């Protein structure tokens, strides 16, 4: 899937937090100065064209909703990051986190134990 702009991420976060909305309702969740209705409408249609948003027809207009869950979106972004920065190696990514002291060896060992306990069930 195509990477989102900051403004598109804001829209997606609103859909994830608030649920399905009309563009006018979406606009109401913005602080002043609110984005123009047509601008938001274009951004939502772009998100729909890229597979992030879907719509349903309601009384001659469209109510939009997130077609991708926040979890799916996070996984897509993680996969993209691992691919670009670590040559598709999750092992290299974890190694970098340990080397940069973002996670400790003790935390890593605890995670391994947690995974092993989960696989025993």
PDB file of C-alpha atoms in Angstrom:
ATOM      1  CA  UNK A   1       0.000   0.000   0.000  1.00  0.00           C
ATOM      2  CA  UNK A   2       1.057   3.547  -0.637  1.00  0.00           C
ATOM      3  CA  UNK A   3       2.637   5.476   2.234  1.00  0.00           C
ATOM      4  CA  UNK A   4       0.387   8.099   3.874  1.00  0.00           C
ATOM      5  CA  UNK A   5       1.070  11.797   4.190  1.00  0.00           C
ATOM      6  CA  UNK A   6       0.794  13.431   7.642  1.00  0.00           C
ATOM      7  CA  UNK A   7      -2.611  14.870   6.708  1.00  0.00           C
ATOM      8  CA  UNK A   8      -3.831  11.467   5.546  1.00  0.00           C
ATOM      9  CA  UNK A   9      -2.633   9.923   8.818  1.00  0.00           C
ATOM     10  CA  UNK A  10      -4.691  12.511  10.722  1.00  0.00           C
ATOM     11  CA  UNK A  11      -7.769  11.520   8.732  1.00  0.00           C
ATOM     12  CA  UNK A  12      -7.156   7.810   9.296  1.00  0.00           C
ATOM     13  CA  UNK A  13      -6.683   8.367  13.035  1.00  0.00           C
ATOM     14  CA  UNK A  14     -10.039  10.146  13.138  1.00  0.00           C
ATOM     15  CA  UNK A  15     -11.737   7.243  11.357  1.00  0.00           C
ATOM     16  CA  UNK A  16     -10.085   4.739  13.717  1.00  0.00           C
ATOM     17  CA  UNK A  17     -11.083   6.749  16.795  1.00  0.00           C
ATOM     18  CA  UNK A  18     -14.551   8.001  15.768  1.00  0.00           C
ATOM     19  CA  UNK A  19     -15.768   5.362  13.309  1.00  0.00           C
ATOM     20  CA  UNK A  20     -17.628   5.948  10.024  1.00  0.00           C
ATOM     21  CA  UNK A  21     -18.315   9.585   9.133  1.00  0.00           C
ATOM     22  CA  UNK A  22     -19.477  11.908   6.407  1.00  0.00           C
ATOM     23  CA  UNK A  23     -16.847  14.416   5.234  1.00  0.00           C
ATOM     24  CA  UNK A  24     -18.767  17.202   7.020  1.00  0.00           C
ATOM     25  CA  UNK A  25     -18.556  15.264  10.308  1.00  0.00           C
ATOM     26  CA  UNK A  26     -14.868  14.628   9.711  1.00  0.00           C
ATOM     27  CA  UNK A  27     -14.344  18.360   9.212  1.00  0.00           C
ATOM     28  CA  UNK A  28     -16.002  19.097  12.578  1.00  0.00           C
ATOM     29  CA  UNK A  29     -13.244  17.198  14.417  1.00  0.00           C
ATOM     30  CA  UNK A  30     -10.555  19.645  13.266  1.00  0.00           C
ATOM     31  CA  UNK A  31      -9.446  22.690  15.205  1.00  0.00           C
ATOM     32  CA  UNK A  32      -9.670  26.136  13.645  1.00  0.00           C
ATOM     33  CA  UNK A  33      -8.783  26.922  10.985  1.00  0.00           C
ATOM     34  CA  UNK A  34     -10.625  23.863   9.715  1.00  0.00           C
ATOM     35  CA  UNK A  35      -9.564  22.440   6.366  1.00  0.00           C
ATOM     36  CA  UNK A  36     -11.890  23.272   3.478  1.00  0.00           C
ATOM     37  CA  UNK A  37     -14.614  20.707   2.809  1.00  0.00           C
ATOM     38  CA  UNK A  38     -13.423  20.123  -0.770  1.00  0.00           C
ATOM     39  CA  UNK A  39      -9.842  19.586   0.395  1.00  0.00           C
ATOM     40  CA  UNK A  40     -10.921  16.970   2.937  1.00  0.00           C
ATOM     41  CA  UNK A  41     -13.204  15.337   0.403  1.00  0.00           C
ATOM     42  CA  UNK A  42     -10.331  15.022  -2.067  1.00  0.00           C
ATOM     43  CA  UNK A  43      -8.032  13.575   0.601  1.00  0.00           C
ATOM     44  CA  UNK A  44     -10.669  11.022   1.650  1.00  0.00           C
ATOM     45  CA  UNK A  45     -11.253   9.975  -1.963  1.00  0.00           C
ATOM     46  CA  UNK A  46      -7.487   9.582  -2.414  1.00  0.00           C
ATOM     47  CA  UNK A  47      -7.381   7.365   0.689  1.00  0.00           C
ATOM     48  CA  UNK A  48     -10.231   5.352  -0.799  1.00  0.00           C
ATOM     49  CA  UNK A  49      -8.432   4.987  -4.139  1.00  0.00           C
ATOM     50  CA  UNK A  50      -5.393   3.686  -2.239  1.00  0.00           C
ATOM     51  CA  UNK A  51      -7.448   1.109  -0.325  1.00  0.00           C
ATOM     52  CA  UNK A  52      -7.365   2.715   3.124  1.00  0.00           C
ATOM     53  CA  UNK A  53     -10.976   3.946   3.184  1.00  0.00           C
ATOM     54  CA  UNK A  54     -14.282   2.585   1.948  1.00  0.00           C
ATOM     55  CA  UNK A  55     -17.716   4.153   1.687  1.00  0.00           C
ATOM     56  CA  UNK A  56     -21.402   3.394   1.846  1.00  0.00           C
ATOM     57  CA  UNK A  57     -24.121   5.400   0.100  1.00  0.00           C
ATOM     58  CA  UNK A  58     -26.519   7.103   2.502  1.00  0.00           C
ATOM     59  CA  UNK A  59     -29.291   9.399   1.222  1.00  0.00           C
ATOM     60  CA  UNK A  60     -27.410  10.486  -1.890  1.00  0.00           C
ATOM     61  CA  UNK A  61     -24.069  11.075  -0.160  1.00  0.00           C
ATOM     62  CA  UNK A  62     -21.260   8.904   1.126  1.00  0.00           C
ATOM     63  CA  UNK A  63     -20.344   7.878   4.638  1.00  0.00           C
ATOM     64  CA  UNK A  64     -16.674   6.859   4.772  1.00  0.00           C
ATOM     65  CA  UNK A  65     -14.993   4.341   7.039  1.00  0.00           C
ATOM     66  CA  UNK A  66     -11.523   2.895   7.612  1.00  0.00           C
ATOM     67  CA  UNK A  67     -11.069  -0.127   5.340  1.00  0.00           C
ATOM     68  CA  UNK A  68      -7.750  -0.952   7.031  1.00  0.00           C
ATOM     69  CA  UNK A  69      -7.477  -1.415  10.788  1.00  0.00           C
ATOM     70  CA  UNK A  70      -4.901   0.448  12.809  1.00  0.00           C
ATOM     71  CA  UNK A  71      -3.172  -2.900  13.424  1.00  0.00           C
ATOM     72  CA  UNK A  72      -2.986  -3.690   9.691  1.00  0.00           C
ATOM     73  CA  UNK A  73      -1.647  -0.204   9.029  1.00  0.00           C
ATOM     74  CA  UNK A  74       1.031  -0.615  11.707  1.00  0.00           C
ATOM     75  CA  UNK A  75       2.082  -3.972  10.263  1.00  0.00           C
ATOM     76  CA  UNK A  76       2.330  -2.504   6.753  1.00  0.00           C
ATOM     77  CA  UNK A  77       4.490   0.348   8.044  1.00  0.00           C
ATOM     78  CA  UNK A  78       6.695  -2.013  10.048  1.00  0.00           C
ATOM     79  CA  UNK A  79       7.166  -4.300   7.055  1.00  0.00           C
ATOM     80  CA  UNK A  80       8.096  -1.296   4.902  1.00  0.00           C
ATOM     81  CA  UNK A  81      10.563  -0.005   7.499  1.00  0.00           C
ATOM     82  CA  UNK A  82      12.201  -3.412   7.957  1.00  0.00           C
ATOM     83  CA  UNK A  83      12.450  -3.811   4.197  1.00  0.00           C
ATOM     84  CA  UNK A  84      13.985  -0.401   3.542  1.00  0.00           C
ATOM     85  CA  UNK A  85      16.265  -0.086   6.541  1.00  0.00           C
ATOM     86  CA  UNK A  86      17.185  -3.659   7.432  1.00  0.00           C
ATOM     87  CA  UNK A  87      17.121  -5.549   4.133  1.00  0.00           C
ATOM     88  CA  UNK A  88      13.931  -7.408   5.127  1.00  0.00           C
ATOM     89  CA  UNK A  89      15.733  -8.873   8.144  1.00  0.00           C
ATOM     90  CA  UNK A  90      13.772  -8.680  11.383  1.00  0.00           C
ATOM     91  CA  UNK A  91      16.809 -10.165  13.106  1.00  0.00           C
ATOM     92  CA  UNK A  92      18.904  -7.178  11.977  1.00  0.00           C
ATOM     93  CA  UNK A  93      16.192  -4.832  13.266  1.00  0.00           C
ATOM     94  CA  UNK A  94      16.129  -6.474  16.703  1.00  0.00           C
ATOM     95  CA  UNK A  95      19.938  -6.513  16.783  1.00  0.00           C
ATOM     96  CA  UNK A  96      19.993  -2.775  16.052  1.00  0.00           C
ATOM     97  CA  UNK A  97      17.533  -2.146  18.896  1.00  0.00           C
ATOM     98  CA  UNK A  98      19.773  -4.050  21.310  1.00  0.00           C
ATOM     99  CA  UNK A  99      22.962  -2.381  20.049  1.00  0.00           C
ATOM    100  CA  UNK A 100      21.387   1.078  20.332  1.00  0.00           C
ATOM    101  CA  UNK A 101      20.197   0.137  23.833  1.00  0.00           C
ATOM    102  CA  UNK A 102      16.535   0.684  22.924  1.00  0.00           C
ATOM    103  CA  UNK A 103      15.848  -2.709  24.509  1.00  0.00           C
ATOM    104  CA  UNK A 104      18.027  -4.523  26.996  1.00  0.00           C
ATOM    105  CA  UNK A 105      19.238  -8.096  26.742  1.00  0.00           C
ATOM    106  CA  UNK A 106      17.112  -8.875  29.803  1.00  0.00           C
ATOM    107  CA  UNK A 107      14.016  -7.537  28.049  1.00  0.00           C
ATOM    108  CA  UNK A 108      14.875  -9.572  24.963  1.00  0.00           C
ATOM    109  CA  UNK A 109      15.333 -12.718  27.055  1.00  0.00           C
ATOM    110  CA  UNK A 110      11.998 -12.049  28.754  1.00  0.00           C
ATOM    111  CA  UNK A 111      10.332 -11.696  25.371  1.00  0.00           C
ATOM    112  CA  UNK A 112      11.827 -14.985  24.190  1.00  0.00           C
ATOM    113  CA  UNK A 113      10.576 -16.719  27.354  1.00  0.00           C
ATOM    114  CA  UNK A 114       7.114 -15.212  26.864  1.00  0.00           C
ATOM    115  CA  UNK A 115       7.022 -16.442  23.261  1.00  0.00           C
ATOM    116  CA  UNK A 116       8.206 -19.916  24.284  1.00  0.00           C
ATOM    117  CA  UNK A 117       5.512 -20.146  26.968  1.00  0.00           C
ATOM    118  CA  UNK A 118       2.896 -19.076  24.424  1.00  0.00           C
ATOM    119  CA  UNK A 119       3.970 -21.696  21.901  1.00  0.00           C
ATOM    120  CA  UNK A 120       3.706 -24.450  24.530  1.00  0.00           C
ATOM    121  CA  UNK A 121      -0.063 -23.915  24.895  1.00  0.00           C
TER     122      UNK A 121
END
